[in-house]
Tab-separated table of C-alpha atoms in Angstrom:
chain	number	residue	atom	x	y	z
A	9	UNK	CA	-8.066	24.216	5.499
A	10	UNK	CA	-8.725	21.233	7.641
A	11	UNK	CA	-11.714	19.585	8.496
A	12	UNK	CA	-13.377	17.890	10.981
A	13	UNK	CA	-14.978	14.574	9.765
A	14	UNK	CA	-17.381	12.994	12.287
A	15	UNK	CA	-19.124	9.209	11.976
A	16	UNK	CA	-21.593	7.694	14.473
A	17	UNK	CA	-23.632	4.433	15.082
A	18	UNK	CA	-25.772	5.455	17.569
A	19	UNK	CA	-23.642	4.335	20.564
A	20	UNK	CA	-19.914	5.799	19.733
A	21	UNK	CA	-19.387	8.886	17.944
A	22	UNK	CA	-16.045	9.453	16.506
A	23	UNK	CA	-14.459	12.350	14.978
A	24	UNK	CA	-11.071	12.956	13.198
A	25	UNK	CA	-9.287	16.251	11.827
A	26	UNK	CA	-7.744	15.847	8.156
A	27	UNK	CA	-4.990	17.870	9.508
A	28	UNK	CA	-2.837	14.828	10.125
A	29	UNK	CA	-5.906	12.185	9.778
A	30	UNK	CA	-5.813	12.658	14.128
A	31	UNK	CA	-8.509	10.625	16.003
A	32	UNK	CA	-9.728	13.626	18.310
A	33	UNK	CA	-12.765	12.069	19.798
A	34	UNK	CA	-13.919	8.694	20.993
A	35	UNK	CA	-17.084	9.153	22.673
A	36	UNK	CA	-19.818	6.365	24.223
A	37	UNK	CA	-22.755	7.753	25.276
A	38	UNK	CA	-21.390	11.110	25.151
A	39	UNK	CA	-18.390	10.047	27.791
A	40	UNK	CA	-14.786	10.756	26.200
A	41	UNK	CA	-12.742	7.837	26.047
A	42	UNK	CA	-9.893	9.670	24.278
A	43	UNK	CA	-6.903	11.750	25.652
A	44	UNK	CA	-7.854	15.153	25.055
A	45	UNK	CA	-4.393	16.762	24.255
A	46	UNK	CA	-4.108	18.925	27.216
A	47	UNK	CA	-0.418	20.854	26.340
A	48	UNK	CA	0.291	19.985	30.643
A	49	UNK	CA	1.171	16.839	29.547
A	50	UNK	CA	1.048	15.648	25.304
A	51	UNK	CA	-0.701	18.198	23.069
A	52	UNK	CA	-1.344	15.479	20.706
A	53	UNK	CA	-4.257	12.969	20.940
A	54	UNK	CA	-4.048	9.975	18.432
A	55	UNK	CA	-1.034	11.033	15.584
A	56	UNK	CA	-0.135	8.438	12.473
A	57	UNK	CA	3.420	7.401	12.055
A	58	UNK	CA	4.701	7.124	8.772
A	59	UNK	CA	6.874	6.394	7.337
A	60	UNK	CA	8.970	5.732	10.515
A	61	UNK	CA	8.112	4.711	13.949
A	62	UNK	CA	10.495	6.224	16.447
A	63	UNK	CA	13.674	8.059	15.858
A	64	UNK	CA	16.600	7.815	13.016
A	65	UNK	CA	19.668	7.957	14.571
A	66	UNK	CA	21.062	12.017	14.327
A	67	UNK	CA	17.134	11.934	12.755
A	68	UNK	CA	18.970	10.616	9.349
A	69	UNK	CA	20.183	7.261	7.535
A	70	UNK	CA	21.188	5.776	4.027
A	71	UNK	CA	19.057	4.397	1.698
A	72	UNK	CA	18.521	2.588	-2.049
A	73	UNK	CA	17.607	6.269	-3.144
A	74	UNK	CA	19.481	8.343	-1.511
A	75	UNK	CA	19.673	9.951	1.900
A	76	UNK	CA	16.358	10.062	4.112
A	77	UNK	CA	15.905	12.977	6.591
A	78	UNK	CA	12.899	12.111	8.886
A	79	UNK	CA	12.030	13.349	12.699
A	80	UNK	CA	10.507	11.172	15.247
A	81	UNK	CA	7.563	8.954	14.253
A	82	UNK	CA	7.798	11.019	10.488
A	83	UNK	CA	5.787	13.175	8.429
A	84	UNK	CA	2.194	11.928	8.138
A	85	UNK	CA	1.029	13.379	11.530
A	86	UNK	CA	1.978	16.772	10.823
A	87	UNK	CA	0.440	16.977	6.981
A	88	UNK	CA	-3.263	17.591	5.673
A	89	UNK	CA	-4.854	14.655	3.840
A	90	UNK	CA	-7.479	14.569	1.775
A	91	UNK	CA	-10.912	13.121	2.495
A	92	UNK	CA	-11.434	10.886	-0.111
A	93	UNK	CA	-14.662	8.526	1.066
A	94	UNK	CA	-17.091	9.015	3.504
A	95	UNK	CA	-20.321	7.489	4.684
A	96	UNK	CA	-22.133	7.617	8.626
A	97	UNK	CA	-20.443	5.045	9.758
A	98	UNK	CA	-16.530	5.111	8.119
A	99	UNK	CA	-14.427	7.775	6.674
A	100	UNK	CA	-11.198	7.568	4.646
A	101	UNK	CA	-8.405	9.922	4.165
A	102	UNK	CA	-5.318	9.752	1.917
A	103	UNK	CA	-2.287	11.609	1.220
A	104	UNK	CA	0.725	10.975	-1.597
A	105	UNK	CA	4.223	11.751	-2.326
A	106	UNK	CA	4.992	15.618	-3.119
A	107	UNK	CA	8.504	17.593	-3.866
A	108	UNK	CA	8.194	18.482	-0.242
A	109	UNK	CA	7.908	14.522	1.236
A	110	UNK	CA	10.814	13.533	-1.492
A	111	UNK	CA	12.981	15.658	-0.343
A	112	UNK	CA	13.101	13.772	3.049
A	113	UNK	CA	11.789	10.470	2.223
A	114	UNK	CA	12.824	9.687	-1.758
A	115	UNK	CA	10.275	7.704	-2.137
A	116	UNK	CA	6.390	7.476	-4.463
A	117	UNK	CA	3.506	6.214	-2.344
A	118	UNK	CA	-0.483	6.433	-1.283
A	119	UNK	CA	-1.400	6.170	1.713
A	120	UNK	CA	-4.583	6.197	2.999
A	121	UNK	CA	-6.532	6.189	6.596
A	122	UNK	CA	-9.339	4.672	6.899
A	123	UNK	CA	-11.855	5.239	10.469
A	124	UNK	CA	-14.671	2.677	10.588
A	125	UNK	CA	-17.109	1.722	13.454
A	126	UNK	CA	-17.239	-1.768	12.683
A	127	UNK	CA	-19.403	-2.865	16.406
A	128	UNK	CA	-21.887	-1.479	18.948
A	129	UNK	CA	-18.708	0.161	20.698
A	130	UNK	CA	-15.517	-0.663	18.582
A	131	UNK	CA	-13.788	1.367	16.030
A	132	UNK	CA	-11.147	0.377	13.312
A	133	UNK	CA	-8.177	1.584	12.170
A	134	UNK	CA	-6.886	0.618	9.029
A	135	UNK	CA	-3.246	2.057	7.251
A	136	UNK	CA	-3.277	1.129	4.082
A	137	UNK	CA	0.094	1.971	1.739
A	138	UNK	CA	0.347	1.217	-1.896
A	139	UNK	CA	3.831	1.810	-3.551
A	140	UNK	CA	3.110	4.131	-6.427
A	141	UNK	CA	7.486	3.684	-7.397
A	142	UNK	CA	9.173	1.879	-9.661
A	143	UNK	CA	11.534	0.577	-7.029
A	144	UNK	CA	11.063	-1.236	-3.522
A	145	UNK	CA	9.616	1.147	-0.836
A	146	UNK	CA	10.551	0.412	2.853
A	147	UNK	CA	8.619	2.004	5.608
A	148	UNK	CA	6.699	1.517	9.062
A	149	UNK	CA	3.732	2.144	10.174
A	150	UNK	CA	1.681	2.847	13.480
A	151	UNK	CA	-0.832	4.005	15.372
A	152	UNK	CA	-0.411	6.270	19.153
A	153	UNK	CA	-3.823	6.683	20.259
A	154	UNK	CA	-3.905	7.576	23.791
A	155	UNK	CA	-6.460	7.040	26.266
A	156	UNK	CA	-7.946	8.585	29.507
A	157	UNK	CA	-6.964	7.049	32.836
A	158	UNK	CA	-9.238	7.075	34.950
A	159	UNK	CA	-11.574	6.033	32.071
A	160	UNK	CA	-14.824	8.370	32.086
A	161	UNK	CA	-17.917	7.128	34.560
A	162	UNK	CA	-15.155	5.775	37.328
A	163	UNK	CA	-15.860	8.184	40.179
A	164	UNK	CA	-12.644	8.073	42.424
A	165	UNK	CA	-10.535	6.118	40.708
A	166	UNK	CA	-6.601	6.351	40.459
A	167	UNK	CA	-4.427	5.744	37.743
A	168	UNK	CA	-2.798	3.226	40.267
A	169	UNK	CA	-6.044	0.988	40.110
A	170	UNK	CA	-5.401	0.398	36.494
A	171	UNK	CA	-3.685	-2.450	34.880
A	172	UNK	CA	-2.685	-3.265	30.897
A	173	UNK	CA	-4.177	-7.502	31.170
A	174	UNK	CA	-3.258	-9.661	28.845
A	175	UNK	CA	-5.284	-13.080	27.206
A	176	UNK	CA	-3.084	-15.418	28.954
A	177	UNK	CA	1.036	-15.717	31.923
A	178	UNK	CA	3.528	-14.666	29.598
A	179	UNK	CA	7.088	-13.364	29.718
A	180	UNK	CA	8.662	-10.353	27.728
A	181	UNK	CA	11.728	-8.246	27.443
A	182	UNK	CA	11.460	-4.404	26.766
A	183	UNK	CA	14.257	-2.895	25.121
A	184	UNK	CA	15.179	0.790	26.767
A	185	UNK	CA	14.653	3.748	25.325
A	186	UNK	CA	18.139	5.913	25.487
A	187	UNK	CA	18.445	9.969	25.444
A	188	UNK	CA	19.492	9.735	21.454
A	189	UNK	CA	15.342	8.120	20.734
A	190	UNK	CA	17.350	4.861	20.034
A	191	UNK	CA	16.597	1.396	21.317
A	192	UNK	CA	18.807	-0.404	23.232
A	193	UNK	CA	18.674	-3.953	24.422
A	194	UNK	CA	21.981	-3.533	26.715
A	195	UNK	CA	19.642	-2.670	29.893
A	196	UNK	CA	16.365	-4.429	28.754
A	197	UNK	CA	14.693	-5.512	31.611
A	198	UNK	CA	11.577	-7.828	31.915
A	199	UNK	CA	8.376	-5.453	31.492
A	200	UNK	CA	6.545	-8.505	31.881
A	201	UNK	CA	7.195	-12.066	33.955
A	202	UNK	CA	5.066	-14.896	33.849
A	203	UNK	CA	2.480	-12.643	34.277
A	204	UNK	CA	-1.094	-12.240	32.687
A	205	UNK	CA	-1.231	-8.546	33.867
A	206	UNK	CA	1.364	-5.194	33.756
A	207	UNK	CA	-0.067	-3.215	36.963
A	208	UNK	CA	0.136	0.737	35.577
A	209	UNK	CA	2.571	2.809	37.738
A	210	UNK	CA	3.597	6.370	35.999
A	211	UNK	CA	7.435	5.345	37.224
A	212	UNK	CA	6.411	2.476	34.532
A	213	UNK	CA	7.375	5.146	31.812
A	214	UNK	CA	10.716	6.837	33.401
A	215	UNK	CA	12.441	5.742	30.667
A	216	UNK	CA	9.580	6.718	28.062
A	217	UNK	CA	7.756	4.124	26.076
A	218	UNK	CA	7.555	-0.026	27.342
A	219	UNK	CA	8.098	-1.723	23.957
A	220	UNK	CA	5.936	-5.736	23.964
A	221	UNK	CA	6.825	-7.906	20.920
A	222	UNK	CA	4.405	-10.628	19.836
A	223	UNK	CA	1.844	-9.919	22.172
A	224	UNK	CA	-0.190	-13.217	22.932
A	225	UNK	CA	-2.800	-13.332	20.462
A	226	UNK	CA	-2.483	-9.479	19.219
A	227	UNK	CA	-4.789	-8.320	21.823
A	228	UNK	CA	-4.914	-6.133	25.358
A	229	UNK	CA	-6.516	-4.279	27.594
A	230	UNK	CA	-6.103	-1.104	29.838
A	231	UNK	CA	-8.666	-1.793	32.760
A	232	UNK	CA	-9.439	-0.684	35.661
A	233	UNK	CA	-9.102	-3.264	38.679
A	234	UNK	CA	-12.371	-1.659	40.233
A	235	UNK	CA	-15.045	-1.432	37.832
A	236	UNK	CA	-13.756	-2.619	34.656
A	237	UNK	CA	-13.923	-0.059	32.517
A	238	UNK	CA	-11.035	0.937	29.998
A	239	UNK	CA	-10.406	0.013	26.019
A	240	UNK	CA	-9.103	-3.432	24.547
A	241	UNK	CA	-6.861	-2.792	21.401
A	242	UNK	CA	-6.763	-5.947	19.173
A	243	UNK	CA	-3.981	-5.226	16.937
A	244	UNK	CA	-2.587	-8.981	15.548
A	245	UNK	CA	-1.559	-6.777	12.558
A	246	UNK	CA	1.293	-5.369	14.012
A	247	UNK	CA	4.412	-7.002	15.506
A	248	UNK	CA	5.052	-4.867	18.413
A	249	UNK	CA	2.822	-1.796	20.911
A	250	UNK	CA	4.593	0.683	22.741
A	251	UNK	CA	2.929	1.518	26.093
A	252	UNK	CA	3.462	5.013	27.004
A	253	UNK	CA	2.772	8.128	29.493
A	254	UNK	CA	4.156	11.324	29.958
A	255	UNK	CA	6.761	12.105	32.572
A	256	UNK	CA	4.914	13.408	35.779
A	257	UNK	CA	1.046	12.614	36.842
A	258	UNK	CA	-0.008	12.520	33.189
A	259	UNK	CA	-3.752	11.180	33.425
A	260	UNK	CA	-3.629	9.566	29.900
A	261	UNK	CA	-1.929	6.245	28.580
A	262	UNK	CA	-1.339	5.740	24.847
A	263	UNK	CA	-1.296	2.047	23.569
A	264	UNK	CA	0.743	2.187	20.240
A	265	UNK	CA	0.565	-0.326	17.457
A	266	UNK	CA	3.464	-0.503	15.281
A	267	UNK	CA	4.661	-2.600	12.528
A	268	UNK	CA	8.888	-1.356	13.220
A	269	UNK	CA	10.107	0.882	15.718
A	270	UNK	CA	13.342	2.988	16.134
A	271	UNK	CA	16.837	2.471	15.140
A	272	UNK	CA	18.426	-0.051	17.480
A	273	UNK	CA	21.880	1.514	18.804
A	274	UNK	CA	23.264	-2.365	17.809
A	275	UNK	CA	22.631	-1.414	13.869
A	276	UNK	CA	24.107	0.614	10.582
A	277	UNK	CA	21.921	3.402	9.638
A	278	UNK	CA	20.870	1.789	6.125
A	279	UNK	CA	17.167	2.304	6.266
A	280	UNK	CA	16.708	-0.898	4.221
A	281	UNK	CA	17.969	-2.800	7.106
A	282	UNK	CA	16.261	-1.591	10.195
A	283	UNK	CA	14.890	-4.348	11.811
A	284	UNK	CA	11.162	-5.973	10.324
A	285	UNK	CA	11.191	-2.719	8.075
A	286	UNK	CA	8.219	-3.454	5.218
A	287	UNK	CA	9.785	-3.705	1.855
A	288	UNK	CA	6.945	-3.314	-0.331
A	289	UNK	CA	7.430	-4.289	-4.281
A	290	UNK	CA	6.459	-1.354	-6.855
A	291	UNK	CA	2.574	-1.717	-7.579
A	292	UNK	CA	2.029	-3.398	-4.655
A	293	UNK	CA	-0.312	-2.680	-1.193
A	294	UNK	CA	0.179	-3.666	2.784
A	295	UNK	CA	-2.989	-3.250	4.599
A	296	UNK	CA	-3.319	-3.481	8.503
A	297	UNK	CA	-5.433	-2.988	10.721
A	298	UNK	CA	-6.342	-2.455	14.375
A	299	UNK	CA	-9.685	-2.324	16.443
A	300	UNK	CA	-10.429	-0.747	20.093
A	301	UNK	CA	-13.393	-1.121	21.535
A	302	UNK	CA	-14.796	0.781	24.483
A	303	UNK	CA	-15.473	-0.989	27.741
């Protein structure tokens, strides 16, 4: 049976279901920061990927062990884990290989979750996988939380008076998203150009997700032009962040840290060499993190 594991400092209260280790609530001051999963939209609110961000092309591919057979984003999300540490202010969660995960992903691990308010209004995320095999484990990781726009407090504000800023002009090239959940960079097109801001449009997310790559200094905000209010995710950790919205008037954005991301159409469908997969050494752990505070 799942439970519901809540941690506070006073100012943000947090809480997370062990059914998936799922951020569900992000409160300051009793005002909900976090998407609440209406099913209009995304019934989801904040899932973990692993051991895959994004699609396998035909949801399979090859690997060192043997074939790997893995839906979109992977099996974490949709698994209990255990609660393994817990005091007011953090809470951990873990979950390990089983016949069931081999069977799809050959593979030994641990990972485990870890929620910590580590500031007055910022919380932490921190994925941390230890390879529990005798043999190289490859995987990605990421995080999808997802965020309410307008941000709570903002009376009459649109989605249209937000923006995702960024610490300084800079230029990058989004790969597309095609129908198959591959990435392609054959229509890439420049999501952002010399600019120090992405203005928020929901035709911004036609083509699902906006993938940013080396994001200057590991660290952006979703703001509101008006008052101010939104979430900075500082997330230096992770190589890329997918920027998404549902299809529609979806009142919600989701800023995704990830360490990989989905098959590009451009390679084989050897898991080993998807592109900046982690190839962690038996015994060893990879550790990253990423912090949002509340603004």
């Amino acid at each position: 049976m799942s439970q519901v594991m809540t941690i506070t400092n006073g100012h943000v209260t947090v809480t997370i279901d062990s059914m998936g280790a799922q951020l569900t609530s992000l409160a300051l001051a009793g005002n909900e920061y976090l998407w609440q999963g209406d099913p209009r939209w995304w019934a989801k609110r904040a899932p973990i990927l692993f051991p895959i961000v994004g699609s396998l092309r035909g949801g399979h591919a090859a690997s060192a062990q043997g074939e790997i057979s893995l839906g979109r984003h992977g099996f974490a999300r949709d698994v209990e884990h255990d609660v393994v540490a817990q005091d007011e202010s953090s809470v951990t969660f873990e979950i390990r290989d089983t016949p069931q995960t081999r069977e799809k992903f050959p593979y030994a691990f641990r990972l485990n979750m870890t929620y910590a308010l580590t500031g007055e209004t910022s919380l932490t995320q921190t994925f941390r996988v230890e390879n529990t095999d005798d043999v190289t484990l490859p995987f990605s990781v990421g995080g999808h939380p997802a965020f309410n726009v307008p941000a709570p407090g903002t009376a009459n504000e649109r989605f249209a008076d937000y923006e995702i800023a960024f610490t300084e002009p800079w230029t990058c090239e989004a790969p597309k998203i095609a129908e198959c959940g591959l990435l392609t960079y054959d229509t890439a097109a420049l999501a952002v150009d010399h600019s120090d801001a992405m203005p928020l449009t929901h035709e911004l997310f036609a083509d699902d997700a906006v993938m940013l790559t080396d994001v200057p200094g590991g660290t952006l905000t979703l703001r509101s032009r008006v008052s101010g209010h939104g979430v900075r995710i500082d997330f230096a950790d992770f190589k890329y962040i997918g920027i998404w919205s549902a299809l529609g008037d979806a009142p919600f954005v989701a800023l995704e840290p990830w360490t990989g991301h989905a098959t590009l159409t451009s390679e084989d469908d050897v898991f080993e060499h998807k592109r900046d997969i982690t190839l962690l050494e038996p015994g060893a752990v990879d550790e990253r993190s990423f912090t949002v505070s509340l603004l």
